[in-house]
Amino acid sequence: MDQRISLITLAVADVARSRAFYVDGLGWTPELEAPGVLIIRAGEHLLFSLWSETEFEEEVGPINRGPGVAPLTLAHNVGPKAQVDDVLRTARVAGADPVAVTEGPEDGGPPPPAWVAVDRDWGGYSGYFGDPDGYRWEIACAPGQVNDIVVPRE
Amino acid sequence: MDQRISLITLAVADVARSRAFYVDGLGWTPELEAPGVLIIRAGEHLLFSLWSETEFEEEVGPINRGPGVAPLTLAHNVGPKAQVDDVLRTARVAGADPVAVTEGPEDGGPPPPAWVAVDRDWGGYSGYFGDPDGYRWEIACAPGQVNDIVVPRE
């Protein structure tokens, strides 16, 4: 089995609502659309699929529901640190949910307000937003090996 | 915000157990390892990160727990249909969980046993397995536009 992910599929409550956020809000281009599914290109050989949770459950099985976040994050890495803040602003304008930052600053003060990216223990700078279903996107600058791999050169 | 996913991060109960499956079992090569995290390359500009759920929850917030599957699937697409069965066999040998196929065949008979890929309404052929945390991988052949994008040419 080759080391490849071809599609990441998220179950969503309302595909039209997801479309409004990703396509109308963020300006992303649909690659494929059919009733109950919206597929967006997210890499050279990668598709991002938003699938009606009703159809998802029919094929994959009942979804784990309850309080709390889904056990995944999608990261969008950028080169310059300042671009983290720019992208968070774009997402905010597109209607993303602010996400409480659960980690306080290193001086032990109160957690910064939502929408504020913070310096991370692992050496980078990042902040989160929630999509219409609450899926967490981390906008990150991870200088070194991670950014060298994931941020395409212009 | 460019149309790019840089990392897919999954919260896992035991990083060593995930490593045994993905690295020792499937033969994948770690790109980065640190206490509590294993990062594997999964595309040209894509990393797949398995992160200790304790650390995940400290940064992202409490995870939604309970019965049922996580609301996502990762797909690994292959060219020839027969390769779907080959990859499912590989995963089985690596210790993946068989996943009950919830969809029966079109003739209305009983669902096929686990590990059997099936023809899908959308025109492809696919089967699922579960990783050590129960995350669903779909091994798929999706002839046409999807496979044209996601399956790299040899």
JSON list of N, CA and C in Angstrom, two decimals, chain A residues 118-150:
[
{"chain": "A", "resi": 118, "resn": "VAL", "atom": "N", "xyz": [-1.14, 31.87, 17.94]},
{"chain": "A", "resi": 118, "resn": "VAL", "atom": "CA", "xyz": [-0.15, 31.93, 19.03]},
{"chain": "A", "resi": 118, "resn": "VAL", "atom": "C", "xyz": [1.12, 31.18, 18.64]},
{"chain": "A", "resi": 119, "resn": "ASP", "atom": "N", "xyz": [2.21, 31.51, 19.31]},
{"chain": "A", "resi": 119, "resn": "ASP", "atom": "CA", "xyz": [3.45, 30.74, 19.14]},
{"chain": "A", "resi": 119, "resn": "ASP", "atom": "C", "xyz": [3.25, 29.40, 19.83]},
{"chain": "A", "resi": 120, "resn": "ARG", "atom": "N", "xyz": [3.68, 28.35, 19.14]},
{"chain": "A", "resi": 120, "resn": "ARG", "atom": "CA", "xyz": [3.48, 26.98, 19.68]},
{"chain": "A", "resi": 120, "resn": "ARG", "atom": "C", "xyz": [4.78, 26.42, 20.21]},
{"chain": "A", "resi": 121, "resn": "ASP", "atom": "N", "xyz": [4.64, 25.46, 21.14]},
{"chain": "A", "resi": 121, "resn": "ASP", "atom": "CA", "xyz": [5.82, 24.80, 21.72]},
{"chain": "A", "resi": 121, "resn": "ASP", "atom": "C", "xyz": [6.70, 24.17, 20.64]},
{"chain": "A", "resi": 122, "resn": "TRP", "atom": "N", "xyz": [6.08, 23.72, 19.54]},
{"chain": "A", "resi": 122, "resn": "TRP", "atom": "CA", "xyz": [6.85, 23.03, 18.51]},
{"chain": "A", "resi": 122, "resn": "TRP", "atom": "C", "xyz": [7.59, 24.00, 17.58]},
{"chain": "A", "resi": 123, "resn": "GLY", "atom": "N", "xyz": [7.54, 25.28, 17.91]},
{"chain": "A", "resi": 123, "resn": "GLY", "atom": "CA", "xyz": [8.38, 26.23, 17.17]},
{"chain": "A", "resi": 123, "resn": "GLY", "atom": "C", "xyz": [7.66, 27.02, 16.11]},
{"chain": "A", "resi": 124, "resn": "GLY", "atom": "N", "xyz": [6.38, 26.73, 15.91]},
{"chain": "A", "resi": 124, "resn": "GLY", "atom": "CA", "xyz": [5.64, 27.43, 14.87]},
{"chain": "A", "resi": 124, "resn": "GLY", "atom": "C", "xyz": [4.68, 28.44, 15.46]},
{"chain": "A", "resi": 125, "resn": "TYR", "atom": "N", "xyz": [3.81, 28.92, 14.58]},
{"chain": "A", "resi": 125, "resn": "TYR", "atom": "CA", "xyz": [2.84, 29.96, 14.92]},
{"chain": "A", "resi": 125, "resn": "TYR", "atom": "C", "xyz": [1.54, 29.54, 14.24]},
{"chain": "A", "resi": 126, "resn": "SER", "atom": "N", "xyz": [0.46, 29.44, 14.99]},
{"chain": "A", "resi": 126, "resn": "SER", "atom": "CA", "xyz": [-0.77, 28.95, 14.35]},
{"chain": "A", "resi": 126, "resn": "SER", "atom": "C", "xyz": [-2.02, 29.38, 15.11]},
{"chain": "A", "resi": 127, "resn": "GLY", "atom": "N", "xyz": [-3.12, 29.33, 14.38]},
{"chain": "A", "resi": 127, "resn": "GLY", "atom": "CA", "xyz": [-4.42, 29.60, 14.96]},
{"chain": "A", "resi": 127, "resn": "GLY", "atom": "C", "xyz": [-5.47, 28.75, 14.25]},
{"chain": "A", "resi": 128, "resn": "TYR", "atom": "N", "xyz": [-6.58, 28.54, 14.90]},
{"chain": "A", "resi": 128, "resn": "TYR", "atom": "CA", "xyz": [-7.62, 27.66, 14.36]},
{"chain": "A", "resi": 128, "resn": "TYR", "atom": "C", "xyz": [-8.88, 28.44, 13.99]},
{"chain": "A", "resi": 129, "resn": "PHE", "atom": "N", "xyz": [-9.63, 27.87, 13.04]},
{"chain": "A", "resi": 129, "resn": "PHE", "atom": "CA", "xyz": [-11.04, 28.28, 12.91]},
{"chain": "A", "resi": 129, "resn": "PHE", "atom": "C", "xyz": [-11.89, 27.04, 12.71]},
{"chain": "A", "resi": 130, "resn": "GLY", "atom": "N", "xyz": [-13.19, 27.22, 12.89]},
{"chain": "A", "resi": 130, "resn": "GLY", "atom": "CA", "xyz": [-14.11, 26.10, 12.70]},
{"chain": "A", "resi": 130, "resn": "GLY", "atom": "C", "xyz": [-14.92, 26.33, 11.44]},
{"chain": "A", "resi": 131, "resn": "ASP", "atom": "N", "xyz": [-15.11, 25.25, 10.65]},
{"chain": "A", "resi": 131, "resn": "ASP", "atom": "CA", "xyz": [-15.95, 25.37, 9.45]},
{"chain": "A", "resi": 131, "resn": "ASP", "atom": "C", "xyz": [-17.42, 25.22, 9.89]},
{"chain": "A", "resi": 132, "resn": "PRO", "atom": "N", "xyz": [-18.38, 25.25, 8.97]},
{"chain": "A", "resi": 132, "resn": "PRO", "atom": "CA", "xyz": [-19.78, 25.25, 9.40]},
{"chain": "A", "resi": 132, "resn": "PRO", "atom": "C", "xyz": [-20.18, 24.04, 10.25]},
{"chain": "A", "resi": 133, "resn": "ASP", "atom": "N", "xyz": [-19.46, 22.92, 10.11]},
{"chain": "A", "resi": 133, "resn": "ASP", "atom": "CA", "xyz": [-19.74, 21.76, 10.95]},
{"chain": "A", "resi": 133, "resn": "ASP", "atom": "C", "xyz": [-18.84, 21.70, 12.18]},
{"chain": "A", "resi": 134, "resn": "GLY", "atom": "N", "xyz": [-18.03, 22.72, 12.35]},
{"chain": "A", "resi": 134, "resn": "GLY", "atom": "CA", "xyz": [-17.13, 22.73, 13.51]},
{"chain": "A", "resi": 134, "resn": "GLY", "atom": "C", "xyz": [-15.82, 22.02, 13.27]},
{"chain": "A", "resi": 135, "resn": "TYR", "atom": "N", "xyz": [-15.57, 21.54, 12.05]},
{"chain": "A", "resi": 135, "resn": "TYR", "atom": "CA", "xyz": [-14.28, 20.92, 11.77]},
{"chain": "A", "resi": 135, "resn": "TYR", "atom": "C", "xyz": [-13.20, 21.98, 11.90]},
{"chain": "A", "resi": 136, "resn": "ARG", "atom": "N", "xyz": [-12.11, 21.61, 12.57]},
{"chain": "A", "resi": 136, "resn": "ARG", "atom": "CA", "xyz": [-11.05, 22.56, 12.87]},
{"chain": "A", "resi": 136, "resn": "ARG", "atom": "C", "xyz": [-10.03, 22.63, 11.76]},
{"chain": "A", "resi": 137, "resn": "TRP", "atom": "N", "xyz": [-9.79, 23.83, 11.28]},
{"chain": "A", "resi": 137, "resn": "TRP", "atom": "CA", "xyz": [-8.68, 24.12, 10.38]},
{"chain": "A", "resi": 137, "resn": "TRP", "atom": "C", "xyz": [-7.63, 24.86, 11.18]},
{"chain": "A", "resi": 138, "resn": "GLU", "atom": "N", "xyz": [-6.40, 24.40, 11.07]},
{"chain": "A", "resi": 138, "resn": "GLU", "atom": "CA", "xyz": [-5.29, 25.10, 11.71]},
{"chain": "A", "resi": 138, "resn": "GLU", "atom": "C", "xyz": [-4.51, 25.84, 10.62]},
{"chain": "A", "resi": 139, "resn": "ILE", "atom": "N", "xyz": [-4.41, 27.14, 10.76]},
{"chain": "A", "resi": 139, "resn": "ILE", "atom": "CA", "xyz": [-3.60, 27.93, 9.83]},
{"chain": "A", "resi": 139, "resn": "ILE", "atom": "C", "xyz": [-2.24, 28.09, 10.51]},
{"chain": "A", "resi": 140, "resn": "ALA", "atom": "N", "xyz": [-1.22, 27.59, 9.83]},
{"chain": "A", "resi": 140, "resn": "ALA", "atom": "CA", "xyz": [0.06, 27.45, 10.53]},
{"chain": "A", "resi": 140, "resn": "ALA", "atom": "C", "xyz": [1.25, 27.89, 9.69]},
{"chain": "A", "resi": 141, "resn": "CYS", "atom": "N", "xyz": [2.22, 28.39, 10.40]},
{"chain": "A", "resi": 141, "resn": "CYS", "atom": "CA", "xyz": [3.56, 28.58, 9.85]},
{"chain": "A", "resi": 141, "resn": "CYS", "atom": "C", "xyz": [4.47, 27.69, 10.69]},
{"chain": "A", "resi": 142, "resn": "ALA", "atom": "N", "xyz": [5.07, 26.68, 10.05]},
{"chain": "A", "resi": 142, "resn": "ALA", "atom": "CA", "xyz": [5.91, 25.72, 10.76]},
{"chain": "A", "resi": 142, "resn": "ALA", "atom": "C", "xyz": [7.29, 25.74, 10.11]},
{"chain": "A", "resi": 143, "resn": "PRO", "atom": "N", "xyz": [8.10, 26.71, 10.48]},
{"chain": "A", "resi": 143, "resn": "PRO", "atom": "CA", "xyz": [9.39, 26.88, 9.79]},
{"chain": "A", "resi": 143, "resn": "PRO", "atom": "C", "xyz": [10.22, 25.60, 9.90]},
{"chain": "A", "resi": 144, "resn": "GLY", "atom": "N", "xyz": [10.96, 25.31, 8.84]},
{"chain": "A", "resi": 144, "resn": "GLY", "atom": "CA", "xyz": [11.81, 24.11, 8.86]},
{"chain": "A", "resi": 144, "resn": "GLY", "atom": "C", "xyz": [11.20, 23.00, 8.04]},
{"chain": "A", "resi": 145, "resn": "GLN", "atom": "N", "xyz": [11.38, 21.78, 8.50]},
{"chain": "A", "resi": 145, "resn": "GLN", "atom": "CA", "xyz": [11.07, 20.59, 7.73]},
{"chain": "A", "resi": 145, "resn": "GLN", "atom": "C", "xyz": [9.60, 20.50, 7.27]},
{"chain": "A", "resi": 146, "resn": "VAL", "atom": "N", "xyz": [8.68, 20.88, 8.17]},
{"chain": "A", "resi": 146, "resn": "VAL", "atom": "CA", "xyz": [7.27, 20.76, 7.80]},
{"chain": "A", "resi": 146, "resn": "VAL", "atom": "C", "xyz": [6.93, 21.75, 6.67]},
{"chain": "A", "resi": 147, "resn": "ASN", "atom": "N", "xyz": [7.20, 23.03, 6.87]},
{"chain": "A", "resi": 147, "resn": "ASN", "atom": "CA", "xyz": [6.88, 23.99, 5.81]},
{"chain": "A", "resi": 147, "resn": "ASN", "atom": "C", "xyz": [7.66, 23.71, 4.52]},
{"chain": "A", "resi": 148, "resn": "ASP", "atom": "N", "xyz": [8.90, 23.20, 4.66]},
{"chain": "A", "resi": 148, "resn": "ASP", "atom": "CA", "xyz": [9.67, 22.88, 3.45]},
{"chain": "A", "resi": 148, "resn": "ASP", "atom": "C", "xyz": [8.93, 21.86, 2.58]},
{"chain": "A", "resi": 149, "resn": "ILE", "atom": "N", "xyz": [8.23, 20.94, 3.23]},
{"chain": "A", "resi": 149, "resn": "ILE", "atom": "CA", "xyz": [7.50, 19.92, 2.48]},
{"chain": "A", "resi": 149, "resn": "ILE", "atom": "C", "xyz": [6.15, 20.44, 1.99]},
{"chain": "A", "resi": 150, "resn": "VAL", "atom": "N", "xyz": [5.39, 21.07, 2.89]},
{"chain": "A", "resi": 150, "resn": "VAL", "atom": "CA", "xyz": [3.99, 21.31, 2.55]},
{"chain": "A", "resi": 150, "resn": "VAL", "atom": "C", "xyz": [3.69, 22.62, 1.84]}
]
